[in-house]
Amino acid sequence: MKSQGWRPGWDGHLLLFYDEESQRRAGVAAWVGRGLELGAKILYTQPPDDLPDRTLPALLRGEPDALEAMERGQIQVVPADPSTYDPDFIATVVDGALSEGYPSVRWSGDASTAWGVIPRERHEYVEQATDELCTSRPLSVLCQYPVLESRHAIGFLSRSHGGGLREQQFQAAPIEGGLAVAGELDVTNQATLRSLLTTATTAPGRDPFVLDLSWVDFLDLPGARALLFGTLDYRSGGGRVRLEAPQPHVAQLIHLLGIDRAEGIQLGEVR
Amino acid sequence: MKTSSQTHSAYRHGLLVHDTDEELVEGTRAFVARGLASGGDVLVHGTRDRVALMRDAVGSHPRLGYGFDEELYQAPMRTLFAYQRTLAERSEPGQLWVTGTVPLGLGAAQQAAWHRYESAVDEALGAYPFAALCTYDTRDRPASVIAAALATHRTVNVDLTDRDNPRYVEPAAFLGAPLAQRPEAPAAPPSTAAVIHGFDQLSAARDLVKADAYRHSAVSPQTIEQLRVAVSEVTANGLLHGRAPVRVSLWTEVGSLTCLVEDSGPGHPDPMAGYRHPDGASSMGLWVARQMVDDLEIGSSPSGGCSVLLTVTDQPL
């Protein structure tokens, strides 16, 4: 039984963590596809002088529906300049699209685009303001962050994105009382998972901290270790972590490795 | 090469070959008496008939338990690691004594799997205060089974005394013997194959195995997932401890899946790796993989690297 109705997806204020351009392209295409499904107004911020390969039409070149939506104006490119990152401006544009009859609005851009026009500290403020906008309006924002330049900031980034983090193989989002994770947790993303868990359990608010594993399809040894070490500080301080609703084969590995017998770890009901 | 310093001083894995019920009862009674006298817990297992016979002859005791093979001895590797888990988790410091008969396999392949089980017991359980007496009845076991038993037990019980067994064969050597019938990669071309160059391709290899297994076999989802974890760990090992590229080949049958993982690394595989309970982080991958599948064989690949053959089946093993 999946807890609390969270499902992995492309909605909300999401952080897209990518290693390679191909991952960024795939993520943006999927996110746009979801927007088209919803009939949403889709806005994309890019530098006016961006490399042709990185522009939105290039990212969507394999998606005829998206290209057609661009022609109709449902998908709109917004040239990046400092005013683009003013929360009031963002709110105005969003409200404008809603009054045009769109049921919801989606907006995306790469963090490096922002860093090219405003200082990073200002961008951090904008991210927090955007997070609030996403709760006050039917707005979903996808922020693309290159892993290499952003790994150190994962703590702040995950806190300022209520929709959570997506990377190539997994997604993690805050839920009431904890964190939900979906996808495949393995050697390639265990460092990210560990950082996310450390951040999430630094000031969790509720004990036991719930880690919803119902959407995790695959867990390997490094992934399992990340679950342990990401929550180690919290548990060493007396905190408890409940591993909720793991799928049977995931539960099997957890049990085999003795993770369910580690200090402070509880195993919730297996799906 | 296992050094004797890694074996617990109170560990024993002995063999009693008998052709009468009286010998069996005498041997079991003596074993139980020694076990109880040592302060340990004793388990006598067997078929329901055997257990009934033993209960009558040996009686009861607070530290003596009886168990049925149909519950305890379902599949060789499952049984082996269940013992290991029990021993690793025991909070009482005393010894565990177990006596009984390994089941007769339903076919030659299954029988050989039990032989390989016997050969691996020392490696898997040798670190614990564990005393086992395996009883083999010549009246209902073929000569080949008796021969395999003699090749896989370091000590034999003769006249109620444990003696060194001159016919014992080291596990790595036993695996190469005809009696072991070590599984090999099928001669037919694989159903699917992938060549992995780096960790970023692990996920794709896993997906390929899963998709092909679902498409061409009726093996249960749980079993497929277990194989997927095992293949992922073994492939990661090949990249980490061996060398890329790592080739992953899958053969699918309706009721079974066979996967071969070959790396291009230096080789020198240890066929008995992954049986011992890991005490550190290293070499856990193989230990996990062995518990996820029905059989795992480590050998050499044609290119001189390591090869690992994994087998899962939904048929009773």
mmCIF file of N, CA and C in Angstrom, chain A residues 20 23 168-169 184-188 217-222 225 247-250 252-258 261, chain B residues 85 89 199-200 202-204 206-207 210 221-222 225-226 228-229 232-233 236 281-282 284-288 291-292:
data_model
loop_
_atom_site.group_PDB
_atom_site.id
_atom_site.type_symbol
_atom_site.label_atom_id
_atom_site.label_comp_id
_atom_site.label_asym_id
_atom_site.label_seq_id
_atom_site.Cartn_x
_atom_site.Cartn_y
_atom_site.Cartn_z
ATOM 1 N N GLU A 20 24.858 14.476 -17.764
ATOM 2 C CA GLU A 20 25.180 14.658 -19.175
ATOM 3 C C GLU A 20 24.043 15.353 -19.887
ATOM 4 N N GLN A 23 20.885 13.425 -20.596
ATOM 5 C CA GLN A 23 19.943 13.290 -19.483
ATOM 6 C C GLN A 23 19.088 14.548 -19.359
ATOM 7 N N GLN A 168 18.709 10.765 -13.164
ATOM 8 C CA GLN A 168 18.405 9.837 -14.238
ATOM 9 C C GLN A 168 17.620 8.609 -13.796
ATOM 10 N N GLN A 169 18.008 8.059 -12.649
ATOM 11 C CA GLN A 169 17.393 6.801 -12.261
ATOM 12 C C GLN A 169 16.468 6.879 -11.068
ATOM 13 N N GLU A 184 15.462 3.514 -9.110
ATOM 14 C CA GLU A 184 16.537 2.560 -8.838
ATOM 15 C C GLU A 184 17.640 3.233 -8.019
ATOM 16 N N LEU A 185 17.915 2.661 -6.869
ATOM 17 C CA LEU A 185 18.963 3.210 -5.997
ATOM 18 C C LEU A 185 20.178 2.306 -6.112
ATOM 19 N N ASP A 186 21.213 2.764 -6.779
ATOM 20 C CA ASP A 186 22.357 1.876 -6.970
ATOM 21 C C ASP A 186 23.671 2.632 -6.883
ATOM 22 N N VAL A 187 24.730 1.983 -7.315
ATOM 23 C CA VAL A 187 26.082 2.520 -7.186
ATOM 24 C C VAL A 187 26.227 3.882 -7.865
ATOM 25 N N THR A 188 25.436 4.129 -8.924
ATOM 26 C CA THR A 188 25.617 5.377 -9.662
ATOM 27 C C THR A 188 25.016 6.590 -8.959
ATOM 28 N N ASP A 217 12.174 0.383 -7.216
ATOM 29 C CA ASP A 217 12.146 -0.876 -7.956
ATOM 30 C C ASP A 217 13.422 -1.674 -7.804
ATOM 31 N N PHE A 218 14.494 -0.996 -7.451
ATOM 32 C CA PHE A 218 15.770 -1.695 -7.410
ATOM 33 C C PHE A 218 16.650 -1.079 -6.335
ATOM 34 N N LEU A 219 17.280 -1.962 -5.563
ATOM 35 C CA LEU A 219 18.224 -1.515 -4.543
ATOM 36 C C LEU A 219 19.413 -2.455 -4.586
ATOM 37 N N ASP A 220 20.615 -1.910 -4.621
ATOM 38 C CA ASP A 220 21.774 -2.789 -4.560
ATOM 39 C C ASP A 220 22.571 -2.474 -3.295
ATOM 40 N N LEU A 221 23.741 -3.070 -3.155
ATOM 41 C CA LEU A 221 24.539 -2.895 -1.950
ATOM 42 C C LEU A 221 24.917 -1.442 -1.680
ATOM 43 N N PRO A 222 25.513 -0.742 -2.669
ATOM 44 C CA PRO A 222 25.841 0.663 -2.421
ATOM 45 C C PRO A 222 24.613 1.505 -2.074
ATOM 46 N N ARG A 225 23.712 0.822 1.461
ATOM 47 C CA ARG A 225 24.661 1.506 2.362
ATOM 48 C C ARG A 225 24.334 2.981 2.462
ATOM 49 N N GLN A 247 9.211 -2.970 -1.611
ATOM 50 C CA GLN A 247 8.753 -4.110 -2.399
ATOM 51 C C GLN A 247 9.475 -5.366 -1.884
ATOM 52 N N PRO A 248 8.873 -6.544 -2.097
ATOM 53 C CA PRO A 248 9.434 -7.764 -1.493
ATOM 54 C C PRO A 248 10.924 -7.986 -1.766
ATOM 55 N N HIS A 249 11.376 -7.774 -3.009
ATOM 56 C CA HIS A 249 12.779 -8.074 -3.278
ATOM 57 C C HIS A 249 13.686 -7.023 -2.646
ATOM 58 N N VAL A 250 13.192 -5.814 -2.488
ATOM 59 C CA VAL A 250 13.960 -4.763 -1.812
ATOM 60 C C VAL A 250 14.033 -5.075 -0.319
ATOM 61 N N GLN A 252 13.878 -7.947 0.935
ATOM 62 C CA GLN A 252 14.739 -9.110 1.097
ATOM 63 C C GLN A 252 16.199 -8.690 1.256
ATOM 64 N N LEU A 253 16.636 -7.766 0.427
ATOM 65 C CA LEU A 253 18.028 -7.314 0.518
ATOM 66 C C LEU A 253 18.266 -6.562 1.825
ATOM 67 N N ILE A 254 17.298 -5.736 2.201
ATOM 68 C CA ILE A 254 17.410 -4.991 3.451
ATOM 69 C C ILE A 254 17.574 -5.956 4.620
ATOM 70 N N HIS A 255 16.788 -7.027 4.581
ATOM 71 C CA HIS A 255 16.851 -7.997 5.665
ATOM 72 C C HIS A 255 18.154 -8.790 5.626
ATOM 73 N N LEU A 256 18.571 -9.175 4.430
ATOM 74 C CA LEU A 256 19.782 -9.956 4.248
ATOM 75 C C LEU A 256 21.000 -9.201 4.758
ATOM 76 N N LEU A 257 21.033 -7.897 4.553
ATOM 77 C CA LEU A 257 22.168 -7.090 4.971
ATOM 78 C C LEU A 257 22.062 -6.677 6.430
ATOM 79 N N GLY A 258 20.978 -7.066 7.058
ATOM 80 C CA GLY A 258 20.817 -6.734 8.465
ATOM 81 C C GLY A 258 20.497 -5.272 8.702
ATOM 82 N N ARG A 261 18.008 -4.460 11.257
ATOM 83 C CA ARG A 261 18.400 -4.674 12.643
ATOM 84 C C ARG A 261 19.381 -3.612 13.117
ATOM 85 N N ARG B 85 22.805 -17.749 8.731
ATOM 86 C CA ARG B 85 22.103 -16.638 9.374
ATOM 87 C C ARG B 85 21.807 -16.989 10.824
ATOM 88 N N GLU B 89 23.435 -15.026 14.025
ATOM 89 C CA GLU B 89 22.543 -14.250 14.878
ATOM 90 C C GLU B 89 22.368 -14.844 16.264
ATOM 91 N N PHE B 199 29.941 1.826 -15.178
ATOM 92 C CA PHE B 199 28.828 1.767 -14.247
ATOM 93 C C PHE B 199 27.570 2.430 -14.784
ATOM 94 N N ASP B 200 27.747 3.393 -15.685
ATOM 95 C CA ASP B 200 26.559 4.058 -16.230
ATOM 96 C C ASP B 200 25.730 3.137 -17.119
ATOM 97 N N LEU B 202 25.155 -0.083 -16.191
ATOM 98 C CA LEU B 202 24.624 -1.154 -15.342
ATOM 99 C C LEU B 202 23.104 -1.238 -15.418
ATOM 100 N N SER B 203 22.471 -0.068 -15.339
ATOM 101 C CA SER B 203 21.017 -0.038 -15.324
ATOM 102 C C SER B 203 20.442 -0.629 -16.609
ATOM 103 N N ALA B 204 21.063 -0.285 -17.728
ATOM 104 C CA ALA B 204 20.577 -0.802 -19.008
ATOM 105 C C ALA B 204 20.719 -2.319 -19.050
ATOM 106 N N ARG B 206 20.650 -4.341 -16.516
ATOM 107 C CA ARG B 206 19.613 -4.879 -15.639
ATOM 108 C C ARG B 206 18.272 -4.907 -16.349
ATOM 109 N N ASP B 207 17.978 -3.803 -17.028
ATOM 110 C CA ASP B 207 16.690 -3.722 -17.730
ATOM 111 C C ASP B 207 16.593 -4.810 -18.799
ATOM 112 N N LYS B 210 15.871 -8.160 -17.215
ATOM 113 C CA LYS B 210 14.485 -8.215 -16.733
ATOM 114 C C LYS B 210 13.519 -8.368 -17.907
ATOM 115 N N PRO B 221 8.094 -13.101 -10.918
ATOM 116 C CA PRO B 221 8.691 -11.767 -10.815
ATOM 117 C C PRO B 221 9.705 -11.647 -9.676
ATOM 118 N N GLN B 222 9.364 -12.245 -8.539
ATOM 119 C CA GLN B 222 10.271 -12.174 -7.397
ATOM 120 C C GLN B 222 11.622 -12.790 -7.742
ATOM 121 N N GLU B 225 13.573 -10.573 -10.081
ATOM 122 C CA GLU B 225 14.165 -9.437 -9.362
ATOM 123 C C GLU B 225 15.402 -9.861 -8.593
ATOM 124 N N GLN B 226 15.332 -11.034 -7.995
ATOM 125 C CA GLN B 226 16.496 -11.533 -7.258
ATOM 126 C C GLN B 226 17.666 -11.750 -8.203
ATOM 127 N N ARG B 228 18.152 -10.190 -10.914
ATOM 128 C CA ARG B 228 18.590 -8.863 -11.345
ATOM 129 C C ARG B 228 19.568 -8.253 -10.342
ATOM 130 N N VAL B 229 19.267 -8.395 -9.067
ATOM 131 C CA VAL B 229 20.177 -7.883 -8.035
ATOM 132 C C VAL B 229 21.511 -8.620 -8.118
ATOM 133 N N SER B 232 23.498 -7.582 -11.146
ATOM 134 C CA SER B 232 24.014 -6.227 -10.969
ATOM 135 C C SER B 232 25.255 -6.223 -10.083
ATOM 136 N N GLU B 233 25.193 -6.952 -8.979
ATOM 137 C CA GLU B 233 26.339 -7.002 -8.064
ATOM 138 C C GLU B 233 27.545 -7.656 -8.718
ATOM 139 N N ALA B 236 28.979 -5.351 -11.378
ATOM 140 C CA ALA B 236 29.715 -4.260 -10.736
ATOM 141 C C ALA B 236 31.075 -4.760 -10.243
ATOM 142 N N ALA B 281 33.184 -4.463 4.414
ATOM 143 C CA ALA B 281 32.343 -4.067 3.295
ATOM 144 C C ALA B 281 32.724 -4.787 2.011
ATOM 145 N N SER B 282 33.981 -5.205 1.929
ATOM 146 C CA SER B 282 34.422 -5.796 0.659
ATOM 147 C C SER B 282 33.903 -7.217 0.521
ATOM 148 N N MET B 284 31.128 -8.261 -0.225
ATOM 149 C CA MET B 284 29.739 -8.524 0.157
ATOM 150 C C MET B 284 28.911 -8.832 -1.070
ATOM 151 N N GLY B 285 29.314 -8.261 -2.203
ATOM 152 C CA GLY B 285 28.518 -8.430 -3.417
ATOM 153 C C GLY B 285 28.278 -9.887 -3.761
ATOM 154 N N LEU B 286 29.321 -10.681 -3.714
ATOM 155 C CA LEU B 286 29.190 -12.097 -4.057
ATOM 156 C C LEU B 286 28.358 -12.837 -3.024
ATOM 157 N N TRP B 287 28.558 -12.474 -1.768
ATOM 158 C CA TRP B 287 27.800 -13.109 -0.684
ATOM 159 C C TRP B 287 26.315 -12.839 -0.856
ATOM 160 N N VAL B 288 25.979 -11.608 -1.239
ATOM 161 C CA VAL B 288 24.582 -11.266 -1.512
ATOM 162 C C VAL B 288 24.096 -12.037 -2.735
ATOM 163 N N GLN B 291 23.011 -15.586 -2.352
ATOM 164 C CA GLN B 291 21.746 -15.812 -1.649
ATOM 165 C C GLN B 291 20.526 -15.418 -2.472
ATOM 166 N N MET B 292 20.791 -14.763 -3.595
ATOM 167 C CA MET B 292 19.677 -14.312 -4.431
ATOM 168 C C MET B 292 19.332 -15.343 -5.510
#
